[in-house]
Amino acid sequence: MHKETAEPSVFGILAEFSSEKELLEAAAKVRDEGYKATDAYSAYPIHGLLEALGKKDSLIPWFILACGLTGFAAAWGLQIFVAVIDYPVNIGGRPLFSWPAFLPIVFELTVLFSAFGAVFGMIGFNGLPLPYHPLFNVEAFKSASRDGFFIGIESTDPKFDRAKTAQFLKGLKAKGVYEVEP
Amino acid sequence: MTSSFQGAADYRKFAVVAAVAGAALSVVGFGLDKQQFFVSYLEGFLWVSAIPLGSFALLMVHTLTGGNWGWTIRPFLVSAAKTIPLLAILFVPVVFGMHQLYPWMDHELMHHDPVLASKAAYLNESFWLARTAFYFVVWSLLSWWLIRLLVPSPDKLTDTKQLHKSQRVAAGGAVVFMLSGSFAVVDWVMTIEPHWFSSMYGALAVAGMAMSSFAFCTLSLILLDKKSPNMWMTQNNVHDLGKFIFMTVMLWGYLSLSQYLIIWGGNLPEETYWYHERGMGGWQVVSSIMVIFQFIVPFCWLLSKHIKRNVRMLPYIIALLFTVRWLEQLWLVKPGLMAGKFPIHWLDLAAPLALAGIWVLAYCTVLAKAAAVPAPAGHGHGHHHGPQDKGH
């Protein structure tokens, strides 16, 4: 239910920083202040940013492992079912369960399923495709894909307070602090 | 910054003890069973020489590719590669034992076996000796030349003239090494069973060298960091080395399986007997141990990134890898020469121990004098993650 307030509600507060180093320092302070519903934005991956923001490891590695094991099991299952159970053919007098011959397929399907898991898992866990995001309302955010470094604190955070959060971010030597319309 | 590897000198006493104890036992063993001594000595030589030879190869790779992983272990790679001339001396006992090791050196056998007789142009004593000398001369000269030309630190990479000079040597050297390394193991190990052949053999041995070198350099980094913290030992760099160890485990598994699969699929008796003799008389146990502990266990163990960057866990994985690498040398050398004997003899421990002691003594002596690579800009003390750091 939407609560009527004097001011229109916001998606969150966005702060812009001028360098990778400042972004990392600010992120650590945002984490230490106790904010949880946070995210950081830059044009390239920054080592240590997840740790600085206090984010837990993503579930993607486990998802990839599960996919890989599925491929592993599927390869064994398919080959055993076809070659031993459903359509046994005597090839060169070899046993029907000639496991060394199955290994290349086991390897390939494990890799294939893992790669699918990595790509589609990454897209899915990132919530993509996402045609609209409130951050696009901030004009300065366009530079996030070029040379800008941003930290956003969302209003869903229990610690979020429109005025205090903006004040806190200004205190972190932010180049600019913007309110984000929903 | 002054040298930070003086701590390496402290390990020399362990090396001396290993060398003396191993050598004393080996002398006794030589008196008791000459053939067993030479077999064990060759195993030890292959086991130990993989580290300096692999380090030389990785040094060439890093000169061509760059990357922080290489700068992190640069002093260890260089110190190990500098010991290559010592390998030539350590190989001398193998030359004395060549008649016990290589059946094709027996002229009688060569004449009565038409298959071997047709290989006589390649498999003859003087050509074998000349090739062996050639390998050591080429490796010693190439490694000396490359080390002299290396760009000393990442901030000197702007000197493109020197960089390109070292890269030309590294590029040519990599080709020469891959070929000469392959031929060397074919000459020294594969010809123990002169009827058998595998085109995967050389690549498999060079992959093993890379595994030994990555494992050994990572261990050097972790152990010496305890005595004097190394600016390069950041979590990301340790993680990279963990990935490389993981990669060599997979490469070894992949190449081993390929070799097996090709021979199994071809199903020709002149090839399959090699695996057959490794599937009986106790060797089937060794074969299984290798599949489980040189591939399955380290593969599953190193899957997680938390393990790859865990400086407390990595030494155990490295110890496991060196144990199975040792077993692999036994598995390659022994079955063809000593059929029907129990796989492991006490000399198989003593001779490799002596060689490891001698080599580690030389390595630590060279390393103690090595200068540390200056850390790149932005790698301050704040980024150092010592052994106390458990990772996130």
Tab-separated table of N, CA, C and O in Angstrom, chain B residues 172-251:
chain	number	residue	atom	x	y	z
B	172	GLY	N	61.631	-17.816	-29.398
B	172	GLY	CA	62.408	-18.886	-30.024
B	172	GLY	C	62.700	-19.990	-29.023
B	172	GLY	O	62.585	-21.180	-29.328
B	173	GLY	N	63.027	-19.577	-27.796
B	173	GLY	CA	63.367	-20.542	-26.752
B	173	GLY	C	62.200	-21.455	-26.416
B	173	GLY	O	62.394	-22.644	-26.156
B	174	ALA	N	60.985	-20.910	-26.440
B	174	ALA	CA	59.813	-21.724	-26.099
B	174	ALA	C	59.642	-22.858	-27.113
B	174	ALA	O	59.335	-23.992	-26.743
B	175	VAL	N	59.862	-22.522	-28.388
B	175	VAL	CA	59.745	-23.551	-29.431
B	175	VAL	C	60.843	-24.604	-29.246
B	175	VAL	O	60.582	-25.811	-29.246
B	176	VAL	N	62.082	-24.113	-29.053
B	176	VAL	CA	63.213	-25.030	-28.872
B	176	VAL	C	62.994	-25.902	-27.636
B	176	VAL	O	63.235	-27.111	-27.657
B	177	PHE	N	62.486	-25.283	-26.556
B	177	PHE	CA	62.326	-26.054	-25.316
B	177	PHE	C	61.249	-27.120	-25.445
B	177	PHE	O	61.417	-28.243	-24.981
B	178	MET	N	60.126	-26.752	-26.060
B	178	MET	CA	59.037	-27.724	-26.201
B	178	MET	C	59.542	-28.951	-26.970
B	178	MET	O	59.259	-30.088	-26.593
B	179	LEU	N	60.309	-28.704	-28.043
B	179	LEU	CA	60.826	-29.821	-28.840
B	179	LEU	C	61.913	-30.590	-28.084
B	179	LEU	O	61.861	-31.814	-27.956
B	180	SER	N	62.906	-29.861	-27.541
B	180	SER	CA	64.019	-30.553	-26.883
B	180	SER	C	63.557	-31.246	-25.603
B	180	SER	O	64.019	-32.341	-25.283
B	181	GLY	N	62.617	-30.610	-24.884
B	181	GLY	CA	62.081	-31.237	-23.668
B	181	GLY	C	61.369	-32.534	-23.997
B	181	GLY	O	61.527	-33.548	-23.309
B	182	SER	N	60.570	-32.507	-25.090
B	182	SER	CA	59.862	-33.719	-25.503
B	182	SER	C	60.844	-34.822	-25.902
B	182	SER	O	60.714	-35.971	-25.472
B	183	PHE	N	61.836	-34.439	-26.728
B	183	PHE	CA	62.823	-35.429	-27.163
B	183	PHE	C	63.594	-35.992	-25.966
B	183	PHE	O	63.915	-37.186	-25.932
B	184	ALA	N	63.896	-35.125	-24.993
B	184	ALA	CA	64.680	-35.575	-23.842
B	184	ALA	C	63.951	-36.670	-23.072
B	184	ALA	O	64.537	-37.701	-22.750
B	185	VAL	N	62.639	-36.458	-22.789
B	185	VAL	CA	61.941	-37.493	-22.024
B	185	VAL	C	61.732	-38.749	-22.865
B	185	VAL	O	61.713	-39.860	-22.329
B	186	VAL	N	61.600	-38.563	-24.164
B	186	VAL	CA	61.500	-39.749	-25.029
B	186	VAL	C	62.805	-40.543	-24.929
B	186	VAL	O	62.803	-41.760	-24.742
B	187	ASP	N	63.935	-39.835	-25.021
B	187	ASP	CA	65.236	-40.506	-24.967
B	187	ASP	C	65.511	-41.132	-23.598
B	187	ASP	O	66.048	-42.232	-23.508
B	188	TRP	N	65.167	-40.400	-22.542
B	188	TRP	CA	65.559	-40.833	-21.199
B	188	TRP	C	64.581	-41.807	-20.567
B	188	TRP	O	64.939	-42.577	-19.698
B	189	VAL	N	63.307	-41.718	-20.955
B	189	VAL	CA	62.311	-42.546	-20.276
B	189	VAL	C	61.578	-43.486	-21.240
B	189	VAL	O	61.490	-44.685	-20.995
B	190	MET	N	61.076	-42.936	-22.346
B	190	MET	CA	60.257	-43.780	-23.220
B	190	MET	C	61.069	-44.929	-23.812
B	190	MET	O	60.545	-46.028	-23.995
B	191	THR	N	62.362	-44.689	-24.084
B	191	THR	CA	63.161	-45.745	-24.714
B	191	THR	C	63.536	-46.861	-23.738
B	191	THR	O	64.170	-47.837	-24.140
B	192	ILE	N	63.147	-46.718	-22.461
B	192	ILE	CA	63.323	-47.845	-21.539
B	192	ILE	C	62.541	-49.039	-22.087
B	192	ILE	O	62.947	-50.189	-21.916
B	193	GLU	N	61.409	-48.735	-22.727
B	193	GLU	CA	60.643	-49.781	-23.408
B	193	GLU	C	60.655	-49.433	-24.897
B	193	GLU	O	59.740	-48.781	-25.391
B	194	PRO	N	61.710	-49.862	-25.595
B	194	PRO	CA	61.974	-49.319	-26.937
B	194	PRO	C	60.948	-49.704	-27.999
B	194	PRO	O	60.942	-49.106	-29.068
B	195	HIS	N	60.072	-50.672	-27.718
B	195	HIS	CA	59.063	-51.015	-28.718
B	195	HIS	C	57.885	-50.060	-28.680
B	195	HIS	O	57.160	-49.914	-29.643
B	196	TRP	N	57.691	-49.459	-27.531
B	196	TRP	CA	56.465	-48.693	-27.307
B	196	TRP	C	56.641	-47.257	-27.765
B	196	TRP	O	57.741	-46.712	-27.756
B	197	PHE	N	55.551	-46.636	-28.169
B	197	PHE	CA	55.623	-45.239	-28.603
B	197	PHE	C	54.294	-44.548	-28.327
B	197	PHE	O	53.238	-45.169	-28.347
B	198	SER	N	54.382	-43.243	-28.025
B	198	SER	CA	53.189	-42.427	-27.852
B	198	SER	C	53.553	-41.003	-28.196
B	198	SER	O	54.538	-40.464	-27.696
B	199	SER	N	52.771	-40.392	-29.075
B	199	SER	CA	53.089	-39.019	-29.480
B	199	SER	C	52.646	-38.008	-28.425
B	199	SER	O	52.946	-36.838	-28.512
B	200	MET	N	51.912	-38.484	-27.406
B	200	MET	CA	51.451	-37.590	-26.346
B	200	MET	C	52.498	-37.445	-25.245
B	200	MET	O	52.402	-36.577	-24.389
B	201	TYR	N	53.505	-38.333	-25.282
B	201	TYR	CA	54.453	-38.493	-24.177
B	201	TYR	C	55.184	-37.200	-23.811
B	201	TYR	O	55.263	-36.828	-22.652
B	202	GLY	N	55.733	-36.528	-24.829
B	202	GLY	CA	56.511	-35.309	-24.572
B	202	GLY	C	55.663	-34.214	-23.967
B	202	GLY	O	56.041	-33.582	-22.974
B	203	ALA	N	54.467	-33.978	-24.546
B	203	ALA	CA	53.576	-32.933	-24.041
B	203	ALA	C	53.179	-33.221	-22.601
B	203	ALA	O	53.121	-32.320	-21.758
B	204	LEU	N	52.939	-34.509	-22.318
B	204	LEU	CA	52.545	-34.907	-20.972
B	204	LEU	C	53.660	-34.598	-19.970
B	204	LEU	O	53.419	-34.094	-18.872
B	205	ALA	N	54.897	-34.887	-20.371
B	205	ALA	CA	56.029	-34.631	-19.475
B	205	ALA	C	56.223	-33.133	-19.256
B	205	ALA	O	56.481	-32.688	-18.130
B	206	VAL	N	56.081	-32.326	-20.316
B	206	VAL	CA	56.259	-30.875	-20.164
B	206	VAL	C	55.133	-30.291	-19.312
B	206	VAL	O	55.357	-29.389	-18.498
B	207	ALA	N	53.912	-30.818	-19.461
B	207	ALA	CA	52.812	-30.372	-18.601
B	207	ALA	C	53.128	-30.691	-17.140
B	207	ALA	O	52.843	-29.895	-16.241
B	208	GLY	N	53.724	-31.850	-16.909
B	208	GLY	CA	54.134	-32.222	-15.550
B	208	GLY	C	55.187	-31.268	-15.003
B	208	GLY	O	55.164	-30.915	-13.826
B	209	MET	N	56.111	-30.833	-15.878
B	209	MET	CA	57.128	-29.859	-15.443
B	209	MET	C	56.463	-28.561	-14.999
B	209	MET	O	56.835	-27.971	-13.985
B	210	ALA	N	55.466	-28.103	-15.775
B	210	ALA	CA	54.760	-26.869	-15.411
B	210	ALA	C	54.064	-27.037	-14.068
B	210	ALA	O	54.086	-26.140	-13.221
B	211	MET	N	53.483	-28.229	-13.836
B	211	MET	CA	52.815	-28.482	-12.560
B	211	MET	C	53.820	-28.394	-11.417
B	211	MET	O	53.595	-27.711	-10.413
B	212	SER	N	54.965	-29.071	-11.575
B	212	SER	CA	55.988	-29.056	-10.523
B	212	SER	C	56.455	-27.640	-10.248
B	212	SER	O	56.611	-27.239	-9.098
B	213	SER	N	56.682	-26.866	-11.314
B	213	SER	CA	57.218	-25.527	-11.130
B	213	SER	C	56.213	-24.597	-10.451
B	213	SER	O	56.557	-23.888	-9.511
B	214	PHE	N	54.968	-24.598	-10.919
B	214	PHE	CA	53.958	-23.752	-10.281
B	214	PHE	C	53.802	-24.126	-8.814
B	214	PHE	O	53.719	-23.263	-7.939
B	215	ALA	N	53.751	-25.437	-8.543
B	215	ALA	CA	53.567	-25.888	-7.174
B	215	ALA	C	54.757	-25.465	-6.311
B	215	ALA	O	54.589	-24.922	-5.215
B	216	PHE	N	55.969	-25.665	-6.824
B	216	PHE	CA	57.169	-25.357	-6.043
B	216	PHE	C	57.306	-23.851	-5.806
B	216	PHE	O	57.630	-23.421	-4.690
B	217	CYS	N	57.071	-23.038	-6.837
B	217	CYS	CA	57.210	-21.582	-6.679
B	217	CYS	C	56.161	-21.037	-5.712
B	217	CYS	O	56.441	-20.138	-4.920
B	218	THR	N	54.943	-21.575	-5.771
B	218	THR	CA	53.900	-21.132	-4.851
B	218	THR	C	54.283	-21.490	-3.417
B	218	THR	O	54.107	-20.681	-2.495
B	219	LEU	N	54.853	-22.681	-3.252
B	219	LEU	CA	55.298	-23.085	-1.918
B	219	LEU	C	56.417	-22.167	-1.424
B	219	LEU	O	56.418	-21.733	-0.262
B	220	SER	N	57.364	-21.832	-2.311
B	220	SER	CA	58.451	-20.917	-1.947
B	220	SER	C	57.877	-19.586	-1.487
B	220	SER	O	58.291	-19.031	-0.468
B	221	LEU	N	56.908	-19.075	-2.245
B	221	LEU	CA	56.293	-17.785	-1.921
B	221	LEU	C	55.672	-17.821	-0.531
B	221	LEU	O	55.898	-16.933	0.297
B	222	ILE	N	54.910	-18.882	-0.263
B	222	ILE	CA	54.174	-18.961	0.993
B	222	ILE	C	55.134	-19.149	2.175
B	222	ILE	O	55.015	-18.475	3.200
B	223	LEU	N	56.121	-20.043	2.013
B	223	LEU	CA	57.029	-20.324	3.134
B	223	LEU	C	57.908	-19.120	3.450
B	223	LEU	O	58.098	-18.771	4.617
B	224	LEU	N	58.449	-18.460	2.413
B	224	LEU	CA	59.393	-17.367	2.671
B	224	LEU	C	58.672	-16.102	3.131
B	224	LEU	O	59.270	-15.253	3.782
B	225	ASP	N	57.388	-15.986	2.813
B	225	ASP	CA	56.625	-14.820	3.250
B	225	ASP	C	56.516	-14.768	4.768
B	225	ASP	O	56.375	-13.710	5.364
B	226	LYS	N	56.609	-15.936	5.398
B	226	LYS	CA	56.512	-15.982	6.861
B	226	LYS	C	57.706	-15.299	7.500
B	226	LYS	O	57.605	-14.717	8.575
B	227	LYS	N	58.890	-15.401	6.845
B	227	LYS	CA	60.112	-14.814	7.423
B	227	LYS	C	60.198	-13.336	7.119
B	227	LYS	O	60.557	-12.550	7.963
B	228	SER	N	59.937	-12.977	5.869
B	228	SER	CA	59.900	-11.546	5.562
B	228	SER	C	58.804	-11.307	4.539
B	228	SER	O	58.871	-11.817	3.421
B	229	PRO	N	57.769	-10.569	4.932
B	229	PRO	CA	56.597	-10.398	4.087
B	229	PRO	C	56.948	-9.915	2.686
B	229	PRO	O	57.788	-9.045	2.500
B	230	ASN	N	56.309	-10.511	1.715
B	230	ASN	CA	56.556	-10.230	0.313
B	230	ASN	C	55.420	-9.356	-0.196
B	230	ASN	O	54.252	-9.707	-0.079
B	231	MET	N	55.796	-8.196	-0.763
B	231	MET	CA	54.785	-7.240	-1.231
B	231	MET	C	53.890	-7.829	-2.319
B	231	MET	O	52.788	-7.364	-2.547
B	232	TRP	N	54.407	-8.844	-3.007
B	232	TRP	CA	53.645	-9.408	-4.129
B	232	TRP	C	52.607	-10.407	-3.669
B	232	TRP	O	51.792	-10.864	-4.455
B	233	MET	N	52.691	-10.796	-2.382
B	233	MET	CA	51.779	-11.842	-1.948
B	233	MET	C	50.421	-11.256	-1.587
B	233	MET	O	50.034	-11.214	-0.425
B	234	THR	N	49.708	-10.806	-2.586
B	234	THR	CA	48.355	-10.332	-2.357
B	234	THR	C	47.393	-11.477	-2.621
B	234	THR	O	47.762	-12.487	-3.228
B	235	GLN	N	46.171	-11.289	-2.163
B	235	GLN	CA	45.189	-12.352	-2.340
B	235	GLN	C	44.959	-12.671	-3.822
B	235	GLN	O	44.840	-13.839	-4.192
B	236	ASN	N	44.921	-11.624	-4.643
B	236	ASN	CA	44.689	-11.863	-6.072
B	236	ASN	C	45.820	-12.657	-6.712
B	236	ASN	O	45.579	-13.522	-7.547
B	237	ASN	N	47.063	-12.343	-6.324
B	237	ASN	CA	48.190	-13.046	-6.925
B	237	ASN	C	48.243	-14.505	-6.475
B	237	ASN	O	48.554	-15.393	-7.268
B	238	VAL	N	47.941	-14.740	-5.191
B	238	VAL	CA	47.905	-16.121	-4.704
B	238	VAL	C	46.775	-16.876	-5.412
B	238	VAL	O	46.940	-18.020	-5.837
B	239	HIS	N	45.659	-16.203	-5.589
B	239	HIS	CA	44.517	-16.801	-6.287
B	239	HIS	C	44.934	-17.215	-7.707
B	239	HIS	O	44.615	-18.308	-8.164
B	240	ASP	N	45.681	-16.325	-8.384
B	240	ASP	CA	46.152	-16.640	-9.744
B	240	ASP	C	47.018	-17.894	-9.744
B	240	ASP	O	46.880	-18.756	-10.614
B	241	LEU	N	47.927	-17.992	-8.768
B	241	LEU	CA	48.806	-19.165	-8.712
B	241	LEU	C	47.984	-20.418	-8.430
B	241	LEU	O	48.253	-21.486	-8.991
B	242	GLY	N	46.975	-20.288	-7.565
B	242	GLY	CA	46.078	-21.415	-7.298
B	242	GLY	C	45.378	-21.863	-8.571
B	242	GLY	O	45.251	-23.057	-8.837
B	243	LYS	N	44.961	-20.879	-9.388
B	243	LYS	CA	44.307	-21.210	-10.661
B	243	LYS	C	45.277	-21.943	-11.587
B	243	LYS	O	44.884	-22.866	-12.287
B	244	PHE	N	46.541	-21.504	-11.583
B	244	PHE	CA	47.505	-22.153	-12.469
B	244	PHE	C	47.774	-23.594	-12.028
B	244	PHE	O	47.914	-24.483	-12.861
B	245	ILE	N	47.851	-23.823	-10.710
B	245	ILE	CA	48.043	-25.194	-10.225
B	245	ILE	C	46.839	-26.047	-10.656
B	245	ILE	O	46.985	-27.165	-11.156
B	246	PHE	N	45.658	-25.473	-10.489
B	246	PHE	CA	44.419	-26.138	-10.910
B	246	PHE	C	44.465	-26.452	-12.409
B	246	PHE	O	44.119	-27.543	-12.849
B	247	MET	N	44.939	-25.467	-13.177
B	247	MET	CA	45.032	-25.636	-14.631
B	247	MET	C	45.984	-26.775	-14.990
B	247	MET	O	45.672	-27.596	-15.859
B	248	THR	N	47.145	-26.845	-14.314
B	248	THR	CA	48.094	-27.900	-14.655
B	248	THR	C	47.545	-29.270	-14.258
B	248	THR	O	47.838	-30.268	-14.916
B	249	VAL	N	46.762	-29.318	-13.175
B	249	VAL	CA	46.126	-30.581	-12.787
B	249	VAL	C	45.183	-31.036	-13.898
B	249	VAL	O	45.189	-32.196	-14.315
B	250	MET	N	44.389	-30.096	-14.415
B	250	MET	CA	43.457	-30.440	-15.495
B	250	MET	C	44.209	-30.824	-16.769
B	250	MET	O	43.820	-31.755	-17.467
B	251	LEU	N	45.278	-30.075	-17.057
B	251	LEU	CA	46.056	-30.357	-18.269
B	251	LEU	C	46.664	-31.750	-18.185
B	251	LEU	O	46.611	-32.529	-19.149
